[in-house]
Short mmCIF file of C-alpha atoms in Angstrom, two decimals:
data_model
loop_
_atom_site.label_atom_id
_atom_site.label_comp_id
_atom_site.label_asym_id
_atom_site.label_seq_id
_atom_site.Cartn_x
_atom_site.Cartn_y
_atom_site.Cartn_z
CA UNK A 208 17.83 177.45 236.91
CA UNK A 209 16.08 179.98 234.79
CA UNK A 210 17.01 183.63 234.19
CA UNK A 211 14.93 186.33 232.14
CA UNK A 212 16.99 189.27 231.13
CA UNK A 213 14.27 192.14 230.37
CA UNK A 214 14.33 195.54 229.33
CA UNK A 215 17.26 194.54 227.41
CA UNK A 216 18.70 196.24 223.85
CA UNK A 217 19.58 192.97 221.97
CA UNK A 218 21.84 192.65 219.55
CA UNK A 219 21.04 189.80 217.28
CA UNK A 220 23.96 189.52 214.48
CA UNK A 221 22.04 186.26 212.75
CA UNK A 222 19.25 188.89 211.44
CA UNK A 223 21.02 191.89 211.77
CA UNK A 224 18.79 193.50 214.45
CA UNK A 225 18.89 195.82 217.43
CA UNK A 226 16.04 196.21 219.19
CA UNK A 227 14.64 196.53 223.20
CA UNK A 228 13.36 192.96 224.03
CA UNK A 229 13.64 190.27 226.64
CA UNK A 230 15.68 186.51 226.49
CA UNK A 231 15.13 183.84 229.06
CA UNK A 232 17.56 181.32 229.68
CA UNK A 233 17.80 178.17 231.67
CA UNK A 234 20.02 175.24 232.61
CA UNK A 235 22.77 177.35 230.25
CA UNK A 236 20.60 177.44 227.09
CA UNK A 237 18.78 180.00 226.03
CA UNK A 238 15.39 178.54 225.63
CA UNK A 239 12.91 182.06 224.71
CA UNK A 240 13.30 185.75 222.90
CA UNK A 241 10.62 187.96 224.00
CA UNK A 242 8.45 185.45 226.06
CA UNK A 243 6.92 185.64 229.23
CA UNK A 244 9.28 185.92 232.12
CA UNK A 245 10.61 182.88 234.16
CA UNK A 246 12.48 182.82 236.80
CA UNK A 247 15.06 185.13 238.21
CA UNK A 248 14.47 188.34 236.46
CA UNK A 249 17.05 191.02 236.15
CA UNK A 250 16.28 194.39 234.37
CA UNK A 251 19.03 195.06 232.06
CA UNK A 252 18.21 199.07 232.04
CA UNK A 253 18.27 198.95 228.29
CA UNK A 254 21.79 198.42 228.49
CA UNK A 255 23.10 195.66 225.22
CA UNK A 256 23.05 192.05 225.74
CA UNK A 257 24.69 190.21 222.96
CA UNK A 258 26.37 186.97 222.51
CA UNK A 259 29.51 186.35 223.97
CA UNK A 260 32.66 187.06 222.07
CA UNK A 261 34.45 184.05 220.32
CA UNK A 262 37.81 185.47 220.14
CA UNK A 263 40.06 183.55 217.33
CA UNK A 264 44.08 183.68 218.06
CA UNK A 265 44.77 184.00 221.28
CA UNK A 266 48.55 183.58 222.84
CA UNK A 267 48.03 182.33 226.59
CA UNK A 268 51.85 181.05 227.32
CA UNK A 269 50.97 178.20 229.48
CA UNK A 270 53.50 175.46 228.92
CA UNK A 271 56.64 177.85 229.00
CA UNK A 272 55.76 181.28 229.86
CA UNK A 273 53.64 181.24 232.86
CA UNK A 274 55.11 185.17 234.12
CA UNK A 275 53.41 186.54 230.78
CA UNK A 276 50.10 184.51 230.64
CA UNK A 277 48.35 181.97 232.18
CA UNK A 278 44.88 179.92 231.80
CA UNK A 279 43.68 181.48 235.10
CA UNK A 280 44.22 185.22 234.20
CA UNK A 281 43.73 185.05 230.66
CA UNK A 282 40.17 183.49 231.18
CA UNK A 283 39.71 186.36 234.15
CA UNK A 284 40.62 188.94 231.57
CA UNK A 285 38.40 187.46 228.81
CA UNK A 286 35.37 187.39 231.02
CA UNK A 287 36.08 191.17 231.68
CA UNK A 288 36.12 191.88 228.56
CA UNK A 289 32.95 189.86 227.37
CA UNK A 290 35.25 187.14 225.36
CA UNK A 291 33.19 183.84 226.37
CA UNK A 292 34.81 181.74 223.53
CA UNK A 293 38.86 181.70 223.62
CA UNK A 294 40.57 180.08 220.11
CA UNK A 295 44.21 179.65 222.09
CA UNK A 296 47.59 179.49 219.51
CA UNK A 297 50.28 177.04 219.21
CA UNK A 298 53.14 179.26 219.45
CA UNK A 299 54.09 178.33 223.32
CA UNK A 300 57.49 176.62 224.59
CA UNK A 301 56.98 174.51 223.60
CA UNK A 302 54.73 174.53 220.69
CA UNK A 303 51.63 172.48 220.45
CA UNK A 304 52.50 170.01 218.06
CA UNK A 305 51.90 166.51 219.66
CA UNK A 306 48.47 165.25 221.54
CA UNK A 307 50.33 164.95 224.82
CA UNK A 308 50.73 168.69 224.87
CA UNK A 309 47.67 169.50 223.20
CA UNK A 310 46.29 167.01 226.54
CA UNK A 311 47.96 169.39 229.13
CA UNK A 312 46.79 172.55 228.23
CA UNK A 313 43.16 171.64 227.52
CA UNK A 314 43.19 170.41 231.07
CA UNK A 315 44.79 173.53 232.59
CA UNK A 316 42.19 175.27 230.62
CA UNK A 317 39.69 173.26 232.17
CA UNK A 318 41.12 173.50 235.57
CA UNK A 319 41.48 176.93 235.67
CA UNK A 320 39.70 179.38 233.09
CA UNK A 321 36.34 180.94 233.82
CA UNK A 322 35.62 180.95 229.81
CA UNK A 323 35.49 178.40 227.12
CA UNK A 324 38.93 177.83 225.80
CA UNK A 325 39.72 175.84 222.49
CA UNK A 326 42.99 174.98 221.20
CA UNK A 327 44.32 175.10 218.22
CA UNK A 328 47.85 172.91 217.28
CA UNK A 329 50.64 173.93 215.33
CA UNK A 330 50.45 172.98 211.53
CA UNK A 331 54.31 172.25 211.63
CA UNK A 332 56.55 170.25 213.97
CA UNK A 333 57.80 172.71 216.36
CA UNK A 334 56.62 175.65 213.77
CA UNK A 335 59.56 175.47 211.71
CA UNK A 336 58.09 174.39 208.18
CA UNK A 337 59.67 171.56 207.57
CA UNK A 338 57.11 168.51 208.47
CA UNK A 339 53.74 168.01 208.75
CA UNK A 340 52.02 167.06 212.21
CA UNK A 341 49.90 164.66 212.79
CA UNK A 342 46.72 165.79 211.68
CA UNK A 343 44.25 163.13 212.46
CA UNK A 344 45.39 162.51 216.11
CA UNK A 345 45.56 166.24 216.91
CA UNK A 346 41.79 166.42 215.74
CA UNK A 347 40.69 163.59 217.55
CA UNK A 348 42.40 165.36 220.88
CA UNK A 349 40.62 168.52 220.41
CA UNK A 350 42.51 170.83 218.17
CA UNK A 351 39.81 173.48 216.25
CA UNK A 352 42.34 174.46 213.78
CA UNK A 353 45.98 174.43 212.76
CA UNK A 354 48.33 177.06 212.47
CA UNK A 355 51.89 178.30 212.80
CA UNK A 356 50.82 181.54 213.68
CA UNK A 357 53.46 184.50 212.34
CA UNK A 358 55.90 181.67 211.02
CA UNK A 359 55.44 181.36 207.30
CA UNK A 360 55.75 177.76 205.99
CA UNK A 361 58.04 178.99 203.77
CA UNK A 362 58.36 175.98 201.12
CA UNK A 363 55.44 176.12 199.35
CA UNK A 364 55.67 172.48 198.78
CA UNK A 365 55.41 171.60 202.15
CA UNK A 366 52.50 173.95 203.00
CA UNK A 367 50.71 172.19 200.02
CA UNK A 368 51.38 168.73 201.38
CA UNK A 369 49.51 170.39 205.10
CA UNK A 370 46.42 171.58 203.39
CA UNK A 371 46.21 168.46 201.15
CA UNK A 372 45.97 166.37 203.86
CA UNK A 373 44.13 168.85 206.21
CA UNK A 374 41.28 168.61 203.46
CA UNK A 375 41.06 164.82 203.66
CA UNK A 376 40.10 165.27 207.30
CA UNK A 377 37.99 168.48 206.72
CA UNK A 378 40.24 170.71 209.18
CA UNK A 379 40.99 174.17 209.33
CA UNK A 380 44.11 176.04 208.39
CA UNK A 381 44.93 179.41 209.42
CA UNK A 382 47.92 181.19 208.06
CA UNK A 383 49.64 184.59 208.36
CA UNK A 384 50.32 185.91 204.95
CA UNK A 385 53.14 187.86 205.14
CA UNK A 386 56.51 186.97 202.17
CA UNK A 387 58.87 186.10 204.40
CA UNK A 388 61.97 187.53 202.87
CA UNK A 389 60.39 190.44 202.26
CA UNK A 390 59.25 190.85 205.94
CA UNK A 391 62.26 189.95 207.92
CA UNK A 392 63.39 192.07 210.81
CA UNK A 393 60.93 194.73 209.74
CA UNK A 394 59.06 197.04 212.47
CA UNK A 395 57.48 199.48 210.61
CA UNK A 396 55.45 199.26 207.22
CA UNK A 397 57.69 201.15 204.47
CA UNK A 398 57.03 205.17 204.06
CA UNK A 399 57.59 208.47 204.65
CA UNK A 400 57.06 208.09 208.47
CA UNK A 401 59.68 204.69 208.89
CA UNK A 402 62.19 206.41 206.97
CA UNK A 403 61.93 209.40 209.09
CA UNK A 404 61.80 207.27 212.13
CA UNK A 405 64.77 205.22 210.92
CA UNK A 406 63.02 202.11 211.75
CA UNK A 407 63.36 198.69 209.12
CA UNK A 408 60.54 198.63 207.08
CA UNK A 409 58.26 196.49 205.24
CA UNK A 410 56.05 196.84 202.56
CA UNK A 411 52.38 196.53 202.24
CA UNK A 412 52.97 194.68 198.93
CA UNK A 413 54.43 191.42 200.96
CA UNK A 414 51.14 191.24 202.54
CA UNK A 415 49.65 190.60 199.26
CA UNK A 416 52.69 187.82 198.02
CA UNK A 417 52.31 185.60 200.62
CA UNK A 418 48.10 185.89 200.40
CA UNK A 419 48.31 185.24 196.64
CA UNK A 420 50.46 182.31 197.17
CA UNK A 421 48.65 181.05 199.89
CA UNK A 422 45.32 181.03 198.13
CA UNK A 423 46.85 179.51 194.78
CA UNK A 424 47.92 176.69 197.09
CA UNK A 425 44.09 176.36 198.65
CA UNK A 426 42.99 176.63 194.73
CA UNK A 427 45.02 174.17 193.87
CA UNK A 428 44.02 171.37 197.48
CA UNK A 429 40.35 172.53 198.20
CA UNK A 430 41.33 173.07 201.71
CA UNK A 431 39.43 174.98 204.31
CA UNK A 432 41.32 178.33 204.86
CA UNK A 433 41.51 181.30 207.06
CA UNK A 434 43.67 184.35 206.75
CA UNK A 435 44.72 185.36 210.60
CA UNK A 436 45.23 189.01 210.38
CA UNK A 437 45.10 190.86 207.08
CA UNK A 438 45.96 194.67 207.30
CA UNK A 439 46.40 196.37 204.28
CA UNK A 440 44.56 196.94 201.59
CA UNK A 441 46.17 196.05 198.28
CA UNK A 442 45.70 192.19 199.92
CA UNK A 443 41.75 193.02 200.15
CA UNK A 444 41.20 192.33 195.61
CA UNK A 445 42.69 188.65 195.75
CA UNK A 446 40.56 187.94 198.99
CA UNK A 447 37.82 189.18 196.72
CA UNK A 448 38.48 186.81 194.32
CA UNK A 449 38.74 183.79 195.88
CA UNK A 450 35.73 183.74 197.56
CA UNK A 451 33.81 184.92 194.46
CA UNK A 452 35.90 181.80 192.66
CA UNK A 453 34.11 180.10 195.81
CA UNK A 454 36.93 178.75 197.70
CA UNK A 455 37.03 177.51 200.92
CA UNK A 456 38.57 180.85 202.47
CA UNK A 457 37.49 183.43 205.34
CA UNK A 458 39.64 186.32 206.83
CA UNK A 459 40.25 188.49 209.84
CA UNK A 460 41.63 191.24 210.80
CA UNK A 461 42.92 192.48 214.44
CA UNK A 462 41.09 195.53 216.73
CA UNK A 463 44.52 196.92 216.64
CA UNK A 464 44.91 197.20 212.75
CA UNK A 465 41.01 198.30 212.70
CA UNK A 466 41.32 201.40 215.60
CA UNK A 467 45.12 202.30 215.50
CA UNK A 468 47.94 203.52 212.38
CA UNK A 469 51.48 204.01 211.69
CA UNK A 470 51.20 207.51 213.08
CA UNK A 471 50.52 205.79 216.54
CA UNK A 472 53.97 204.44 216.79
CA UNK A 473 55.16 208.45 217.33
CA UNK A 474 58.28 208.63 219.06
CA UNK A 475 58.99 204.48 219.02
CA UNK A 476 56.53 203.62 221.86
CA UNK A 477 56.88 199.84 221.63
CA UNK A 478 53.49 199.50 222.94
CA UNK A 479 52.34 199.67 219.79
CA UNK A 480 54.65 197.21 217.94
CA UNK A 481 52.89 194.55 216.37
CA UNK A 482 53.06 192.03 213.55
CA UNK A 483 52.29 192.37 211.03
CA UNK A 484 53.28 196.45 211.89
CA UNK A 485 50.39 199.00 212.01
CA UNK A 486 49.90 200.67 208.56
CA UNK A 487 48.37 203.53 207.19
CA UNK A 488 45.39 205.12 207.75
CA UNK A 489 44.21 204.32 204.10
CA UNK A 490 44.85 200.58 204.75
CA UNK A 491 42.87 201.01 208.36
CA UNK A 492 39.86 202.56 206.41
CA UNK A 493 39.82 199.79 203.48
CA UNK A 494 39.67 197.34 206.55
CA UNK A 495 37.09 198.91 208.23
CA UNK A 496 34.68 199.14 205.05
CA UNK A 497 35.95 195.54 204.78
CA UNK A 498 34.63 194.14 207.81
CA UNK A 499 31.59 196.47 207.03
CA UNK A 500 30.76 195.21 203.97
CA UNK A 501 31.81 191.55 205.33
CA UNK A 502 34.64 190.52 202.94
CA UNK A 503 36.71 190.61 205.95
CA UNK A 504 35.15 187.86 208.32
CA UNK A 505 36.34 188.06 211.68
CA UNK A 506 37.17 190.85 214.09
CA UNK A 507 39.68 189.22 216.80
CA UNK A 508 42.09 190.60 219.51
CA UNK A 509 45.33 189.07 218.76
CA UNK A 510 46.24 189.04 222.29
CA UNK A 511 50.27 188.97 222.88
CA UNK A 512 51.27 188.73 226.12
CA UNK A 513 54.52 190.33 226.54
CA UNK A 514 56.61 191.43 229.73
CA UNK A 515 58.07 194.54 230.35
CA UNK A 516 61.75 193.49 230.33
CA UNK A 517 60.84 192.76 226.61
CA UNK A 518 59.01 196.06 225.81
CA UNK A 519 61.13 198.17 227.66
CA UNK A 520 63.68 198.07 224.37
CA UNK A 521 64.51 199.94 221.77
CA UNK A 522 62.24 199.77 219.07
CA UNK A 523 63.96 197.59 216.37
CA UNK A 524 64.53 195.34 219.25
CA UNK A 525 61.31 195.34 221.30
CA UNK A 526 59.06 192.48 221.15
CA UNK A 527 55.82 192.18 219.05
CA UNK A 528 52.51 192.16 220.44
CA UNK A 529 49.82 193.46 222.73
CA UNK A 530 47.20 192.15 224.81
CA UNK A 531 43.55 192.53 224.29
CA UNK A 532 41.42 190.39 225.81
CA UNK A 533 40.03 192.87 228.04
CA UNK A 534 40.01 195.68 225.26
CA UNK A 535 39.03 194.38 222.29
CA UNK A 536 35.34 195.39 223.26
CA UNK A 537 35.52 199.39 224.19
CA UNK A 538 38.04 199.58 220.97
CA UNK A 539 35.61 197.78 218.97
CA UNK A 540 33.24 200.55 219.70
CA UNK A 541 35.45 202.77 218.36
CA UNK A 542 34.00 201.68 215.04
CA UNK A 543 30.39 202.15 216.39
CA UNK A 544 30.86 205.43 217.61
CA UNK A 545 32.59 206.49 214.67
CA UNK A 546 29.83 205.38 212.36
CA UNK A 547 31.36 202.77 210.25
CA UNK A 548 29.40 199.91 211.26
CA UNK A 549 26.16 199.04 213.55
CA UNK A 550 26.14 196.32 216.51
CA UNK A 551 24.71 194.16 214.72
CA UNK A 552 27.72 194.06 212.05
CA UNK A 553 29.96 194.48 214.80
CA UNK A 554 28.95 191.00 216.72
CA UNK A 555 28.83 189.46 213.35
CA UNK A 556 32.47 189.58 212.76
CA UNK A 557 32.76 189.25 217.13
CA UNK A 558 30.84 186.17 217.51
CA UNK A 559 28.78 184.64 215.18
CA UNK A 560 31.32 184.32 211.91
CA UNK A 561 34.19 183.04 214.23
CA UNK A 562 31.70 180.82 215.66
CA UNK A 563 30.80 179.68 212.02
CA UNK A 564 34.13 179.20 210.94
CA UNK A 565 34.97 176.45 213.76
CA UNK A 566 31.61 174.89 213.59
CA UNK A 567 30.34 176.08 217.01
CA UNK A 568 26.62 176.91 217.66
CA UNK A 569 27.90 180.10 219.44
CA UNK A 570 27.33 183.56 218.13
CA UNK A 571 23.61 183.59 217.96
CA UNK A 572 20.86 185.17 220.58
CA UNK A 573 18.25 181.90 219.14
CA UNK A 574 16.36 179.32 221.25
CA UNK A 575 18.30 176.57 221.85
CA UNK A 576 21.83 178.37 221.54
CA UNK A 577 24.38 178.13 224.39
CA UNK A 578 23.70 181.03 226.92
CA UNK A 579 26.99 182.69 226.29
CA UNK A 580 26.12 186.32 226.79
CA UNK A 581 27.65 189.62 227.53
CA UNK A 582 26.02 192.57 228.82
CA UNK A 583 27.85 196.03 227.88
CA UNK A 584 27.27 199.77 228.08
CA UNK A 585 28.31 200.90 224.79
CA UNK A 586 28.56 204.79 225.72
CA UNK A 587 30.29 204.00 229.54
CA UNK A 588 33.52 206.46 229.09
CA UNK A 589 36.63 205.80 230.84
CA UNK A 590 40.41 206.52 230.48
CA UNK A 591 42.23 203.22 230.14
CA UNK A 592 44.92 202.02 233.65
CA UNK A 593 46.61 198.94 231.99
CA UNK A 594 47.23 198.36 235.93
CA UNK A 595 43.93 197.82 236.43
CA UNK A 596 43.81 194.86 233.19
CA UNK A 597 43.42 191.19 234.47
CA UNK A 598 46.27 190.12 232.43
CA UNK A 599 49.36 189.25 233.93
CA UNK A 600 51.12 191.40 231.04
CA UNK A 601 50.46 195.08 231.03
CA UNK A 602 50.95 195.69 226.97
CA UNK A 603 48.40 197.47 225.76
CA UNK A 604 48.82 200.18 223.28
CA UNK A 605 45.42 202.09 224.55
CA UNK A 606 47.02 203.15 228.15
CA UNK A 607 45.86 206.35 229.33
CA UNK A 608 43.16 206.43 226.69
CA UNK A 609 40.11 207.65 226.62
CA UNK A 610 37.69 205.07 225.76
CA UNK A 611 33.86 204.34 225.53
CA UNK A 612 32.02 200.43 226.40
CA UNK A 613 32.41 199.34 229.51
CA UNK A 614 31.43 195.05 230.10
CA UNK A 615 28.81 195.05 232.83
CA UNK A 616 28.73 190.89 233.57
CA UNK A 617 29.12 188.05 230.90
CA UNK A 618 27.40 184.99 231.32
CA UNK A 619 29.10 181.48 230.08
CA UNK A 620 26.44 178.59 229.60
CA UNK A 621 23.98 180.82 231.89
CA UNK A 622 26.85 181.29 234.70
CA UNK A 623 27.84 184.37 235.33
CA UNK A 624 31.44 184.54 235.33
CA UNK A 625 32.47 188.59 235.70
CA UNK A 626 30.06 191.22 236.99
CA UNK A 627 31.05 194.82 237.33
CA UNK A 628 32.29 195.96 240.94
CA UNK A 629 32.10 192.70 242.11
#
């Protein structure tokens, strides 16, 4: 089948352009920019067409968890919100550390979600830090990359032994750099506002330990590396220098960390408890001209499923997390609207540098590229119902908000998968 999308504002992050055009597409690759229409035409209005989203680090909590997340409403919620491309973590019940498990949720994945999902397997057995998995055979069953999400591998030995052996076989490792001794039972990043609050704190400077020891250890083992979710920025000059050293190393940050700060938190609304915990609006602007400038790599949701028996807490006590599959676009243009960055730059750290980092040929609006599109109205205002998300969970820290970028349909391999009002 063959699809022209015309009168269309494309947003091209490979050259860095943004410009009215047309794309044609058929049998789910797209196969002409700016040619002669074929096919089924529909007339975008001048509305953006970009790639799809390739969202790196997302919790669905299928085996385990099914009342907080599953494959079927996560990938309904992704397609909503233009993510065509989900990078799912290891930290489920239990914990994707073996092939057999790695096996089962592929397939439920497969069975059930309307978007690409990809796994990624736990670096550790069971995430506890202690020994290695098995590498080679988790590769060879489909694992991307290899994590153990917010668990530190706290012996330093051990974590050397995992990227040693991850470089052999050329994998990824993606680690959340956070001391953990420093970091333990904290809520809050240390200041004025936590003591006031009376909230355990953290500070900003165990951000830094655990990314200076991480890439010593990738200086020392040549191993690929990516930094999850950096959010503060007295981390941002040893990221600096390691790529300029020209390691191995990328980094990301979350939407949350980018759009919200410790001021959000207010009168301990656990909606707005994450990990690491939202800093200050300093370390939110560093990241932004991070991301601008591109040391930062990778803009990603960090989507936490969490019920409302565990929200519903006091602070200290409240779970971590919130979802944002569905919001990670209209907070994303946040940034736009603000003036910090273009669409172009935007979709670079969206799509095509997570799509780089795992080797994909996502992330790019070029003939021959997977039709993975998504068609948005980056001005569309609306105030945010978290009843109205297509998550099972209802966590979002922008409820009630008023918001701008609405998703009009995305496309996955040329099939439409969400359209707006349908």
């Amino acid at each position: 089948m063959t699809t022209t999308f015309t009168n269309a504002r494309l947003i091209d992050p490979e050259n860095g352009t943004d410009a009215i055009g047309s794309l044609t597409i058929e049998d789910g690759i797209i196969i002409g920019i700016n040619t002669a229409p074929k096919g089924d035409v529909i007339d975008c209005g001048g509305k953006c067409l970009a790639p799809g989203i390739v969202d790196i680090g997302v919790k669905v909590c299928e085996p385990g968890e099914r009342h907080k997340e599953s494959y079927r409403t996560a990938g309904l919620a992704a397609a909503a919100g233009g993510v065509t491309t989900v990078v799912t973590r290891p930290d489920t019940t239990p914990a994707i550390d073996g092939p057999e498990v790695l096996e089962f949720v592929a397939r439920r994945a497969r069975e059930t979600a309307a978007v690409k999902m990809l796994p990624m397997a736990a670096l550790t057995k069971s995430r506890e830090g202690r020994e290695m998995v098995e590498i080679g055979f988790l590769s060879d069953a489909g694992a991307v990359a290899f994590t153990d999400c917010d668990r530190v591998v706290e012996n330093p030995k051990v974590f050397a032994r995992c990227l040693t052996y991850a470089n052999s076989l050329g994998a990824l490792v993606i680690a959340h750099p956070q001391d953990p001794v420093m970091s333990k039972g904290a809520a809050v990043t240390s200041g004025k506002f936590a003591s006031l609050r009376g909230l355990p704190a953290v500070s900003p400077m165990a951000e830094r330990l655990g990314l200076e020891r991480d890439l010593a250890l990738v200086e020392m083992t040549g191993a690929r590396y990516h930094a999850d979710n950096l959010s503060t920025a007295t981390a941002l000059p040893a990221l600096q220098r390691a790529k300029a050293a020209g390691l191995d190393v990328t980094a990301g940050a979350s939407i949350h960390h980018l759009t919200l700060n410790e001021l959000d938190v207010g009168n301990y609304r656990t909606f707005f408890k994450v990990k690491p915990p939202l800093r200050s609006e300093d370390d939110r602007t560093a990241l932004v001209a991070a991301v601008a400038s591109g040391l930062i790599d990778i803009i990603s949701s960090m989507h936490t499923p969490q019920d409302e028996e565990s929200k519903r807490l006091p602070y200290q006590e409240a779970a971590s997390g919130a979802v944002a599959l569905e919001t990670l676009l209209p907070a994303a243009m946040r940034l736009y609207h603000s003036g910090d960055m273009d669409l172009p730059t935007l979709w670079r750290a969206l799509s095509l540098n997570p799509s780089k980092r795992l080797g994909l040929d996502t992330g790019r609006l070029t003939k021959g590229a997977p039709a993975d599109l998504v068609l948005f109205d980056p001005d569309a205002p609306f105030v945010m119902d978290r009843f109205a998300l297509q998550s099972k969970s209802k966590n979002t820290p922008f409820d009630e908000q008023r918001m701008q970028g609405k998703v009009l349909a995305t496309y996955v391999n040329g099939a439409q998968v969400f359209k707006r009002g349908e």
